XYZ file of C-alpha atoms in Angstrom:
701
model
C -6.748 -33.071 -37.531
C -9.890 -31.613 -36.055
C -11.678 -34.005 -33.702
C -15.357 -33.503 -32.916
C -15.300 -34.727 -29.269
C -19.044 -35.300 -29.421
C -19.997 -31.739 -30.415
C -20.653 -30.093 -33.752
C -18.343 -27.228 -34.532
C -19.623 -24.280 -36.545
C -18.609 -25.059 -40.099
C -16.092 -22.665 -41.674
C -15.810 -22.212 -45.451
C -15.030 -25.410 -47.388
C -11.603 -24.159 -48.457
C -10.614 -23.583 -44.857
C -11.917 -27.039 -43.869
C -9.973 -28.840 -46.551
C -6.804 -26.894 -45.821
C -7.052 -27.678 -42.112
C -7.467 -31.404 -42.757
C -4.130 -31.614 -44.525
C -1.207 -32.758 -42.422
C 1.262 -29.971 -41.955
C -1.315 -27.223 -42.409
C 0.096 -23.770 -42.998
C -1.984 -22.272 -40.197
C 0.242 -20.070 -38.009
C 1.074 -21.575 -34.622
C 1.500 -19.840 -31.294
C 2.111 -21.335 -27.891
C -0.552 -19.106 -26.289
C -3.454 -17.317 -27.987
C -5.349 -14.657 -26.001
C -8.790 -13.540 -27.169
C -9.695 -10.006 -26.093
C -7.637 -6.859 -25.561
C -9.202 -5.549 -22.344
C -7.631 -5.451 -18.900
C -7.654 -9.243 -18.455
C -6.451 -9.890 -21.999
C -3.550 -7.459 -21.959
C -2.294 -8.748 -18.608
C -2.695 -12.372 -19.771
C -0.880 -11.815 -23.061
C 1.964 -9.880 -21.456
C 2.366 -12.464 -18.663
C 2.478 -15.381 -21.114
C 5.068 -13.593 -23.248
C 7.170 -12.680 -20.196
C 7.122 -16.356 -19.279
C 8.703 -17.227 -22.623
C 5.662 -18.295 -24.658
C 5.229 -17.143 -28.249
C 1.915 -15.343 -27.789
C -0.798 -13.926 -30.047
C -3.317 -11.353 -28.802
C -6.490 -11.217 -30.908
C -8.725 -8.152 -30.600
C -11.452 -6.497 -32.652
C -9.553 -3.194 -32.745
C -5.932 -2.549 -31.824
C -6.915 1.060 -31.122
C -9.136 -0.006 -28.200
C -6.477 -2.070 -26.394
C -6.218 -0.681 -22.856
C -9.499 1.214 -23.176
C -11.136 2.091 -19.851
C -14.684 1.278 -20.868
C -16.376 2.543 -17.716
C -14.996 4.620 -14.835
C -11.738 6.591 -15.240
C -10.146 5.202 -12.080
C -8.141 2.296 -10.751
C -7.839 0.847 -7.259
C -9.910 1.289 -4.134
C -10.581 -0.757 -1.021
C -9.575 -4.353 -1.781
C -8.947 -3.460 -5.412
C -5.738 -1.613 -4.555
C -4.427 -4.838 -2.992
C -5.087 -6.677 -6.261
C -3.172 -4.022 -8.194
C -0.177 -4.346 -5.891
C -0.236 -8.129 -6.360
C -0.493 -7.835 -10.136
C 2.458 -5.470 -10.001
C 4.435 -7.875 -7.801
C 4.068 -10.412 -10.648
C 5.379 -7.773 -13.099
C 1.931 -6.912 -14.444
C 1.147 -3.753 -16.383
C -1.675 -1.829 -14.724
C 0.209 -0.495 -11.681
C 3.138 0.848 -13.682
C 0.871 2.422 -16.308
C -1.305 4.060 -13.641
C 1.807 5.668 -12.156
C 2.381 7.498 -15.463
C -1.294 8.215 -16.209
C -2.942 9.292 -12.936
C -4.317 12.781 -12.355
C -5.582 12.375 -8.757
C -4.044 9.882 -6.309
C -5.749 9.079 -3.029
C -5.249 6.363 -0.402
C -8.658 5.361 0.971
C -9.311 4.012 4.479
C -6.491 6.090 5.985
C -8.389 6.245 9.279
C -7.797 2.500 9.625
C -4.605 0.473 9.650
C -2.273 0.086 6.641
C -3.452 -3.510 6.148
C -6.742 -2.238 4.682
C -5.600 0.972 3.008
C -6.965 1.232 -0.522
C -4.665 2.789 -3.107
C -6.777 4.574 -5.717
C -6.266 7.031 -8.575
C -8.257 8.960 -11.139
C -6.699 8.098 -14.482
C -6.238 10.039 -17.697
C -8.009 7.717 -20.136
C -5.884 8.624 -23.135
C -2.568 8.373 -21.307
C -3.504 4.991 -19.862
C -4.664 3.567 -23.195
C -1.548 4.844 -24.965
C 0.687 3.483 -22.206
C -0.835 0.001 -22.372
C -0.657 -0.071 -26.172
C 2.984 1.012 -26.134
C 3.809 -1.732 -23.640
C 1.848 -4.450 -25.446
C 3.110 -3.589 -28.910
C 6.737 -3.620 -27.751
C 6.661 -6.793 -25.624
C 9.035 -9.474 -26.972
C 7.359 -12.705 -28.185
C 3.947 -10.957 -28.288
C 2.111 -10.446 -31.588
C -1.112 -8.422 -31.844
C -3.661 -8.983 -34.612
C -7.068 -7.506 -35.385
C -9.566 -10.336 -35.861
C -12.775 -11.777 -34.455
C -12.851 -15.343 -33.138
C -15.862 -17.434 -34.079
C -14.944 -20.943 -32.997
C -12.413 -23.235 -31.332
C -10.330 -26.049 -32.826
C -10.648 -29.198 -30.724
C -9.014 -32.606 -30.595
C -8.922 -35.688 -28.381
C -8.102 -35.076 -24.703
C -4.851 -35.852 -22.951
C -5.281 -38.911 -20.783
C -3.505 -37.480 -17.733
C -5.766 -34.421 -17.336
C -9.516 -34.028 -16.752
C -11.578 -32.851 -19.699
C -13.608 -34.197 -22.611
C -11.340 -32.726 -25.278
C -8.543 -30.206 -25.679
C -8.321 -26.968 -27.590
C -5.674 -26.751 -30.311
C -6.433 -23.358 -31.816
C -9.095 -20.911 -32.936
C -11.162 -20.207 -36.047
C -11.212 -16.538 -37.051
C -14.096 -14.600 -38.528
C -12.704 -14.966 -42.072
C -12.534 -18.767 -41.738
C -8.766 -18.960 -41.300
C -7.295 -20.785 -38.342
C -4.562 -20.231 -35.785
C -3.018 -23.165 -33.934
C -2.238 -22.797 -30.246
C -0.819 -24.735 -27.319
C -3.179 -22.906 -24.927
C -6.053 -20.475 -25.450
C -7.226 -17.787 -23.007
C -10.703 -16.280 -23.317
C -11.001 -12.732 -21.926
C -14.113 -11.590 -23.749
C -15.388 -9.166 -21.095
C -18.980 -8.126 -21.791
C -18.801 -9.208 -25.455
C -20.281 -12.731 -25.225
C -23.704 -12.152 -26.789
C -23.538 -8.621 -25.416
C -26.569 -6.374 -25.763
C -26.692 -2.626 -25.049
C -29.900 -1.203 -23.563
C -31.057 2.393 -23.370
C -34.667 2.942 -22.424
C -36.707 0.495 -24.515
C -34.074 0.297 -27.253
C -31.653 -2.613 -27.528
C -28.946 -3.508 -29.999
C -26.168 -6.126 -30.055
C -22.843 -4.784 -28.780
C -20.263 -5.630 -26.172
C -19.469 -1.961 -25.710
C -20.766 1.166 -27.405
C -19.493 0.969 -30.979
C -18.158 -2.623 -30.797
C -19.803 -5.801 -32.070
C -20.532 -8.726 -29.691
C -19.019 -12.226 -29.871
C -21.965 -14.454 -30.838
C -20.332 -17.435 -32.558
C -17.937 -18.011 -29.688
C -20.790 -17.899 -27.170
C -22.663 -20.539 -29.158
C -19.577 -22.750 -29.280
C -19.089 -22.609 -25.507
C -22.740 -23.479 -24.935
C -22.525 -26.461 -27.310
C -19.430 -27.668 -25.486
C -21.533 -28.054 -22.364
C -20.449 -25.030 -20.337
C -22.982 -23.675 -17.862
C -23.777 -20.172 -19.068
C -25.386 -17.378 -17.063
C -26.407 -13.811 -17.768
C -25.258 -10.651 -15.966
C -25.677 -6.941 -16.502
C -23.800 -3.750 -15.812
C -24.087 -0.110 -16.795
C -22.296 3.178 -17.221
C -23.362 6.781 -16.488
C -23.767 9.606 -18.971
C -20.654 11.701 -19.696
C -20.916 15.429 -19.018
C -19.307 18.518 -20.528
C -16.970 20.026 -17.930
C -17.573 23.641 -18.967
C -21.339 23.317 -18.338
C -20.976 22.308 -14.661
C -21.108 24.781 -11.772
C -18.474 23.483 -9.330
C -18.796 26.409 -6.938
C -20.464 25.353 -3.720
C -19.728 21.654 -4.276
C -17.550 19.745 -1.824
C -13.962 19.436 -3.050
C -11.981 16.216 -2.650
C -8.270 16.990 -2.684
C -5.648 14.393 -3.691
C -2.788 13.140 -1.520
C 0.453 15.078 -1.214
C 2.716 13.285 -1.882
C 0.898 10.750 -4.082
C 1.508 7.061 -3.324
C 2.538 5.015 -6.405
C 0.912 1.688 -7.254
C 4.064 -0.008 -8.520
C 6.957 -1.225 -6.391
C 9.234 -0.069 -9.235
C 8.026 3.546 -9.073
C 9.843 5.933 -6.777
C 7.178 8.550 -7.503
C 4.279 9.137 -9.874
C 4.675 11.200 -13.031
C 2.617 14.228 -11.974
C 3.620 16.940 -9.506
C 1.427 16.981 -6.383
C 0.250 20.519 -7.052
C -0.761 19.681 -10.639
C -3.246 16.987 -9.658
C -6.911 17.596 -10.456
C -9.736 17.901 -7.952
C -12.837 15.731 -7.647
C -16.168 17.139 -6.467
C -19.087 15.694 -4.522
C -22.764 16.414 -5.082
C -25.957 14.479 -4.290
C -29.174 13.345 -5.906
C -32.517 14.476 -4.504
C -36.179 13.496 -4.346
C -36.899 15.197 -7.675
C -34.402 12.896 -9.412
C -35.957 9.933 -7.610
C -39.434 10.845 -8.817
C -38.277 11.047 -12.442
C -37.050 7.465 -12.162
C -40.192 6.173 -10.442
C -42.483 7.853 -12.978
C -40.680 6.250 -15.909
C -39.842 2.697 -14.889
C -42.066 1.483 -17.725
C -39.554 3.027 -20.144
C -36.569 1.137 -18.745
C -36.163 -2.489 -19.858
C -32.719 -2.849 -18.244
C -34.013 -2.273 -14.710
C -37.061 -4.496 -15.214
C -34.875 -7.418 -16.368
C -34.288 -10.174 -13.818
C -30.633 -10.439 -14.878
C -28.381 -9.740 -11.870
C -26.404 -6.505 -11.820
C -23.541 -5.329 -9.604
C -24.580 -5.187 -5.945
C -21.849 -2.750 -4.916
C -22.005 -0.436 -7.911
C -25.741 -0.353 -8.696
C -27.462 1.860 -11.210
C -29.206 4.991 -9.995
C -32.547 3.345 -10.795
C -31.628 0.361 -8.590
C -30.650 2.685 -5.743
C -34.003 4.431 -5.961
C -35.866 1.120 -5.797
C -33.733 -0.435 -3.047
C -33.100 2.687 -0.946
C -36.007 5.082 -1.513
C -36.246 8.629 -0.158
C -32.491 9.051 0.234
C -29.882 11.341 -1.181
C -27.180 9.424 -3.056
C -23.600 10.551 -3.577
C -22.450 11.586 -7.028
C -18.710 12.064 -7.524
C -17.728 14.329 -10.400
C -14.474 12.851 -11.674
C -12.160 14.242 -14.377
C -11.318 11.955 -17.301
C -7.906 13.472 -18.016
C -5.635 16.485 -17.780
C -6.695 17.821 -21.153
C -10.145 16.268 -21.239
C -13.330 18.327 -21.144
C -15.346 15.307 -19.983
C -16.621 14.683 -16.445
C -17.636 11.212 -15.265
C -20.509 11.324 -12.695
C -19.612 8.314 -10.544
C -22.777 6.877 -8.983
C -25.187 7.894 -11.741
C -25.205 4.826 -13.968
C -28.512 5.043 -15.874
C -30.366 3.347 -18.700
C -33.341 5.687 -18.983
C -34.088 7.187 -22.408
C -31.624 10.059 -23.122
C -34.197 12.840 -22.640
C -35.066 11.516 -19.180
C -31.388 11.144 -18.286
C -31.039 14.844 -19.023
C -33.913 15.629 -16.639
C -32.277 13.603 -13.857
C -28.912 15.261 -14.413
C -30.322 18.793 -14.377
C -32.213 18.163 -11.144
C -28.899 17.778 -9.269
C -27.055 20.659 -7.596
C -24.210 21.935 -9.745
C -25.529 20.148 -12.827
C -28.514 22.421 -13.524
C -27.043 23.442 -16.902
C -24.935 20.349 -17.561
C -24.801 19.032 -21.111
C -24.700 15.300 -21.770
C -21.977 14.299 -24.234
C -22.869 10.594 -24.224
C -25.939 9.045 -22.579
C -25.577 6.277 -20.054
C -26.475 2.758 -21.102
C -26.697 -0.785 -19.782
C -24.994 -3.931 -21.028
C -26.212 -7.507 -20.635
C -23.828 -10.339 -21.448
C -23.099 -14.034 -20.998
C -20.718 -15.339 -18.361
C -19.598 -18.867 -17.541
C -19.998 -20.470 -14.125
C -16.439 -20.171 -12.743
C -16.863 -23.404 -10.786
C -16.075 -25.046 -14.131
C -12.463 -23.873 -13.718
C -9.518 -25.091 -11.696
C -7.485 -22.787 -9.458
C -5.149 -22.194 -12.428
C -8.200 -20.832 -14.341
C -8.048 -23.741 -16.806
C -11.385 -25.217 -17.849
C -12.340 -28.634 -16.497
C -14.335 -29.397 -19.650
C -11.831 -28.406 -22.327
C -8.149 -28.920 -21.668
C -5.746 -25.993 -22.261
C -8.641 -23.520 -22.402
C -8.365 -20.743 -19.804
C -10.805 -17.994 -18.788
C -10.148 -14.620 -17.164
C -12.078 -11.436 -16.412
C -15.775 -10.679 -16.655
C -16.428 -13.953 -18.464
C -15.916 -15.512 -15.005
C -18.571 -13.322 -13.400
C -16.418 -10.552 -11.926
C -16.709 -6.806 -12.226
C -13.940 -4.230 -12.264
C -10.652 -3.559 -14.035
C -8.597 -4.789 -11.085
C -10.359 -8.149 -10.728
C -9.946 -8.669 -14.479
C -6.251 -7.763 -14.435
C -5.573 -10.113 -11.502
C -7.238 -13.045 -13.248
C -5.489 -12.157 -16.489
C -1.984 -12.327 -15.081
C -2.697 -15.697 -13.393
C -4.292 -17.147 -16.544
C -1.398 -15.907 -18.689
C 1.177 -17.457 -16.372
C -0.620 -20.797 -16.267
C -1.335 -20.973 -19.997
C 2.404 -20.526 -20.540
C 3.322 -23.128 -17.906
C 0.793 -25.579 -19.406
C 2.537 -25.402 -22.771
C 5.913 -25.829 -21.107
C 4.718 -28.918 -19.221
C 5.347 -27.324 -15.827
C 3.145 -27.394 -12.698
C 0.498 -24.662 -12.449
C 1.130 -21.464 -10.529
C -1.486 -21.389 -7.760
C -1.874 -18.517 -5.312
C -3.763 -19.750 -2.259
C -6.064 -17.616 -0.133
C -3.295 -17.567 2.514
C -0.924 -15.884 0.027
C -2.858 -13.123 -1.648
C -6.084 -11.335 -2.473
C -5.870 -12.823 -5.963
C -5.899 -16.243 -4.293
C -9.059 -15.341 -2.390
C -10.645 -13.999 -5.582
C -9.955 -17.166 -7.578
C -10.813 -19.529 -4.724
C -14.142 -17.771 -4.145
C -14.995 -17.988 -7.839
C -13.891 -21.569 -8.496
C -15.258 -22.966 -5.220
C -18.407 -20.944 -4.553
C -19.241 -19.521 -7.975
C -21.266 -16.320 -8.257
C -24.763 -15.239 -9.261
C -23.963 -11.532 -9.442
C -20.912 -9.536 -10.558
C -18.169 -10.361 -8.022
C -16.231 -7.478 -6.481
C -13.184 -7.757 -4.231
C -13.348 -6.381 -0.659
C -10.945 -6.607 2.250
C -13.751 -8.259 4.229
C -13.568 -11.333 1.981
C -10.011 -12.040 3.175
C -9.366 -14.029 6.358
C -5.712 -13.044 6.796
C -5.844 -9.301 6.157
C -3.070 -8.486 8.625
C -0.628 -10.639 6.676
C -1.840 -9.861 3.134
C -1.146 -6.136 3.039
C -0.492 -3.817 0.093
C 3.016 -3.025 1.356
C 4.268 -6.634 1.322
C 2.824 -7.963 -1.951
C 6.330 -8.136 -3.421
C 7.604 -10.200 -0.490
C 4.677 -12.598 -0.930
C 4.621 -13.025 -4.710
C 7.629 -11.617 -6.575
C 9.987 -14.400 -5.547
C 7.464 -17.058 -6.570
C 6.751 -15.257 -9.833
C 10.449 -15.251 -10.691
C 11.339 -18.767 -9.585
C 8.156 -20.725 -10.422
C 6.429 -18.762 -13.185
C 9.324 -17.037 -14.925
C 7.150 -13.953 -15.453
C 9.141 -11.516 -13.302
C 12.059 -9.511 -14.677
C 15.541 -9.786 -13.218
C 15.390 -6.100 -12.211
C 12.193 -6.518 -10.217
C 13.421 -9.733 -8.620
C 16.698 -8.173 -7.507
C 14.836 -5.162 -6.082
C 12.525 -7.457 -4.110
C 15.494 -9.459 -2.801
C 17.221 -6.239 -1.763
C 14.117 -4.983 0.052
C 13.609 -8.299 1.833
C 17.227 -8.309 3.043
C 17.005 -4.661 4.127
C 13.805 -5.368 6.083
C 15.347 -8.333 7.860
C 18.502 -6.373 8.710
C 16.472 -3.336 9.778
C 14.231 -5.354 12.092
C 17.256 -7.098 13.597
C 18.980 -3.743 14.179
C 15.893 -2.232 15.811
C 15.414 -5.252 18.061
C 19.055 -5.124 19.140
C 18.686 -1.597 20.561
C 17.201 -2.179 24.025
C 16.864 0.325 26.856
C 14.818 0.825 29.978
C 11.492 2.638 29.870
C 12.980 5.659 31.639
C 15.782 5.963 29.082
C 13.389 5.645 26.172
C 11.186 8.350 27.727
C 14.241 10.597 27.788
C 15.330 9.711 24.221
C 11.879 10.063 22.606
C 9.737 12.264 24.883
C 7.134 12.721 22.102
C 6.198 9.023 22.359
C 3.887 8.255 25.349
C 5.435 4.970 26.517
C 3.285 2.996 28.915
C 4.829 2.467 32.341
C 3.127 -0.933 32.460
C 5.380 -2.292 29.718
C 8.020 -4.797 30.693
C 11.532 -3.361 30.597
C 13.809 -3.303 28.664
C 12.115 -2.274 25.403
C 13.669 -2.463 21.952
C 13.528 0.242 19.304
C 11.206 -2.102 17.379
C 8.823 -2.083 20.375
C 8.871 1.730 20.435
C 8.158 1.842 16.688
C 4.799 0.144 17.366
C 3.457 3.285 19.040
C 1.350 5.436 16.664
C 3.369 8.533 17.605
C 6.694 6.904 16.716
C 8.382 6.649 13.345
C 11.870 6.001 11.995
C 12.670 9.705 11.744
C 12.058 10.200 15.474
C 14.113 7.131 16.364
C 16.956 8.203 14.064
C 17.132 11.606 15.773
C 17.383 9.882 19.140
C 19.886 7.229 18.007
C 21.620 8.489 14.828
C 23.852 5.447 14.598
C 22.866 2.989 13.269
C 19.309 4.217 12.521
C 20.008 7.224 10.285
C 20.516 5.092 7.161
C 17.296 3.194 7.789
C 15.323 6.427 8.144
C 16.798 7.966 4.979
C 15.437 5.153 2.783
C 11.798 6.277 2.683
C 10.242 3.051 1.390
C 12.188 0.975 3.927
C 11.339 3.367 6.739
C 7.606 3.133 5.994
C 7.667 -0.642 5.725
C 9.567 -1.038 8.998
C 6.871 1.003 10.706
C 4.143 -1.244 9.273
C 6.056 -4.430 10.147
C 6.359 -3.223 13.741
C 2.666 -2.347 13.955
C 1.513 -5.762 12.712
C 4.167 -8.112 14.086
C 2.003 -9.533 16.879
C -1.000 -9.934 14.546
C 1.077 -11.726 11.923
C 2.598 -14.081 14.503
C -0.863 -14.934 15.832
C -2.244 -15.461 12.333
C 0.652 -17.639 11.240
C -0.664 -20.697 13.074
C -4.070 -20.313 11.437
C -2.397 -19.883 8.044
C -0.430 -23.091 8.529
C -3.629 -24.927 9.462
C -5.350 -23.789 6.278
C -2.291 -24.744 4.234
C -2.444 -28.243 5.666
C -6.035 -28.466 4.493
C -5.026 -27.228 1.044
C -2.263 -29.859 0.897
C -4.891 -32.629 1.152
C -5.764 -32.778 -2.538
C -8.719 -34.627 -4.035
C -8.436 -36.749 -7.216
C -9.296 -34.635 -10.264
C -11.387 -37.413 -11.831
C -13.380 -38.361 -8.730
C -16.990 -39.298 -9.515
C -18.994 -37.983 -6.566
C -22.151 -39.775 -7.675
C -20.421 -43.165 -7.811
C -18.024 -43.204 -4.840
C -18.796 -45.500 -1.917
C -19.002 -42.842 0.772
C -21.735 -41.787 3.154
C -22.770 -38.595 1.363
C -26.271 -37.245 0.796
C -27.544 -36.641 -2.719
C -27.485 -32.882 -2.033
C -23.824 -32.958 -0.952
C -22.884 -35.085 -3.973
C -24.542 -32.537 -6.259
C -22.714 -29.643 -4.596
C -19.356 -31.425 -4.798
C -19.911 -32.376 -8.432
C -20.893 -28.800 -9.283
C -17.968 -27.146 -7.495
C -15.335 -29.847 -8.166
C -13.158 -28.735 -5.207
C -9.485 -29.574 -5.556
C -8.658 -29.806 -1.844
C -10.284 -30.672 1.469
C -9.837 -27.007 2.391
C -11.958 -26.005 -0.600
C -14.624 -28.567 0.360
C -14.899 -26.970 3.789
C -15.850 -23.637 2.190
C -18.771 -24.923 0.116
C -22.090 -23.852 1.680
C -24.279 -26.804 2.590
C -21.500 -29.389 2.832
C -21.690 -30.627 6.424
C -18.719 -31.419 8.682
C -19.828 -35.064 8.723
C -19.768 -35.145 4.921
C -16.232 -33.744 4.906
C -15.110 -36.439 7.329
C -16.678 -39.184 5.218
C -15.123 -37.799 2.047
C -11.735 -37.599 3.722
C -12.079 -41.161 4.977
C -12.925 -42.390 1.469
C -9.966 -40.588 -0.136
C -7.540 -41.965 2.435
C -8.913 -45.479 1.927
C -8.406 -45.159 -1.812
C -4.815 -44.063 -1.251
C -4.267 -47.123 0.928
C -5.526 -49.335 -1.926
C -3.215 -47.557 -4.363
C -0.156 -48.024 -2.121
C -0.811 -51.231 -0.158
C 2.859 -52.074 0.217
C 3.557 -49.099 2.463
C 0.530 -49.394 4.688
C 0.523 -45.607 4.901
C -1.646 -42.795 3.753
C -1.254 -39.049 3.513
C 1.086 -37.955 6.245
C 0.689 -35.209 8.764
C -2.335 -33.897 10.556
C -5.367 -32.198 9.098
C -6.547 -28.960 10.570
C -9.839 -27.291 9.788
C -10.144 -23.839 11.228
C -12.813 -22.462 13.483
C -12.592 -19.045 15.061
C -12.691 -20.476 18.572
C -11.005 -23.823 18.000
C -7.695 -24.944 16.587
C -7.923 -28.623 17.515
C -5.664 -30.796 15.323
C -7.315 -33.766 13.679
C -4.951 -36.671 13.189
C -5.339 -39.290 10.502
C -5.446 -41.845 13.329
C -8.339 -40.148 15.165
C -11.123 -42.375 16.470
C -14.627 -42.521 14.988
C -16.100 -40.840 18.073
C -13.553 -38.032 17.955
C -14.163 -37.509 14.248
C -17.815 -36.835 14.851
C -17.275 -34.510 17.781
C -14.260 -32.354 16.920
C -14.343 -31.779 13.171
C -15.461 -28.280 12.197
C -15.952 -26.473 8.925
C -13.894 -23.522 7.832
C -16.134 -20.441 8.008
C -15.777 -17.518 5.620
C-alpha cells in the first residue's frame, strides 16, 4: 500500500494506481534500485550487486552508461587517492582506466609519495565500452532504460529516524518498481538547464532530458534544495591545430596503474599520446569583457566550481593574466582535442573568436561549442555518514546531487552508497569510513557535517592524516573491511591484499633485523650518504629511509635475504614508502586514536536540539539541528559551535545515558580527546567543572 506520509505524490495513471493498491501487486521487486547510469550510479549498482543484493540500474539510455560527460581524464591531486580507495573496495573506475588510458602521469612527484596524484588521459570510447561491458555482465545486476518520475513511500520504521520510508519508484510510463533501498545518482539532471550565450533549454547534458518530476517530489518531501552550475569547453578538431612550438607534456615511462589488481596498464609506454600546453592572452580576455551582456551563465548568482572555473570567471577574478590551456587527446583514434581550462558559455561565434586568438589555435575548428549547465542539488547535511537520507528512510544519495564535482568524487560516493543500500536491506550495520581511514571518509564527513555552497572538490589539503592515508596503502586500509564487513570485495582481491600485507610485515621485519655499524653500512652502500651523527647500529630499514637508497641497492649489498624482496617490484616500492613515512605514521597514530575516541561518542539520532535541557545558544541549536552530527567528533568540526557548547552537549548526553541505565551508575566509558595542533590533553568523563571550561578545545580543520 502506498502511504502519503503527509505529502502529495504526483498522481500516476488511474490504472497504475489501482494496480498498485492491490495486495500482491505484480510490480517487479529488487532489493536495491539505482537511478542514474553515471560514475556514481555505475559504482553504486555494481557495489550493491557485489554485496549480494538483487539490483536494478535505471538510466535514460543504456548507450550513455559510463559516458565521460566533461573532461577525458581521471585522477589528479587528491582525486587519485579516491580512485585507489574505490579500487580497494573492488570498484570499477580504476580497473577500467588501466585498460582505457592513453597518457598516464603521476602529479606532485616533486613531493612525497603521500601526496602523489595518479592521473591519466582516457580514451572516451574505450572507457565507456569497458564500463558497459562490466555493468552488463555483473551477476544480480539488471539494467533498464526508463525515466523515474516519483517515489513510492510508506510509513517509517520506528527504530530509524525519518518521516517515511521509500519502497520503490514510479517510472515515466506510470509503472512501478518495488525496492528495499533506492539510490539517487542523478548528476546534473535534476531540473538541469543548458546555457549558451542568451539561449537556454532544459537538459541534464547535451542531448539528454532533465529529471523534473523527481526534483519536484524531493522538494515536496521537505528536502533543502540548492542550485549549482558547471560548464564544459568547446571541442576542437585535431587536424586544425598547430602543435609546433607548443610545450609538450610527456607521459610517464613506465605508466603507474590505478588498480591494485593491474600489474601494468594496457598501452605500451612508447604508444602513449602527448598533451600540449598553450596560454590565453589579453585579446581573448577583451572578447570576454566586451560581451558579458551576452552571457547569462556568468551573470547568474548560482555558484560554480571554484577550482575549475570557466574562462569568463577567470577573466573576471584574475584580470590581465595569461591562463593555461591544456590540449588533451580524447582517444587513440579520436580526432577531437579537449582544451582543458577553456570552459565557456559565450555564443558559439564568440567562442570561435576566443579560440582563434590563442597560439596554436589560430585555425582551429570547433566541433562542439562549450556550454554551461545549472542543476539542483540537495544539502548533503540531510544525509548520514552512510549517505542515507535522514528524511526518507532507505533513500540514499551519491554524486553531484550531493554538491560535489568530478568523476572521482562521484565514484567514491557511489561505491559507499551502494554498499550501504545493500547492507540496509540485509539488516546489517552501515559501512562507515571515518576521516582517519580514508579520503572518502573525509569527503563524506565534510559533506554531511559542513555541507557545501559550491561544487566540492577533493584535495590532499582537506585531509588531516595525509601521511597515513596514502595511495599506496589504500588496500591495507579498506580491502579487508570491504571483504569482511561489506561483502563487496572479491575473494581474489582479498587474498591479494592479505598476501601483500603479510609480505610487507615480513619484509619490514627482515630489514629491521639486518643491523650494522655506520662504517660498515658506508662500505656496503657507498652511494648512500649516511650521516655520522646517527646512532649506531643502523638497520637496513633505517638506510632505506634515505632518498638515495632503494631495495635494489640494498639487495646488491646484501643479496641474502634481500634479493627476493627487491625482485617483487610492487613490494619493493611499498617497503621504500613505509620506511620513508614510518616516523610520521607513528607520530600521527596517537592523534588518530584521539579522533577515533571522539567518533566513538555517538549522539542519539532522534535528539531534538531545540527541546533539550542544555546550555546552548539559539545559534548553536540551529547549527546542530541543520547538520545533525552523529558524533561528538563531528560536532567539533561544525563552524560556530563553541567549545563550551560541545562540553554542555556532552554533559547532557552523558546525563541522559545515566537516566537510561540507572542500575549501573555508569556512563560511556573511556576518555574523550578533542585534538588541537598544540595540545593533546585527555579529557576524562570525571573531569571537574573548572577543568572542563579551561582545557576543552575544538578540532580544527
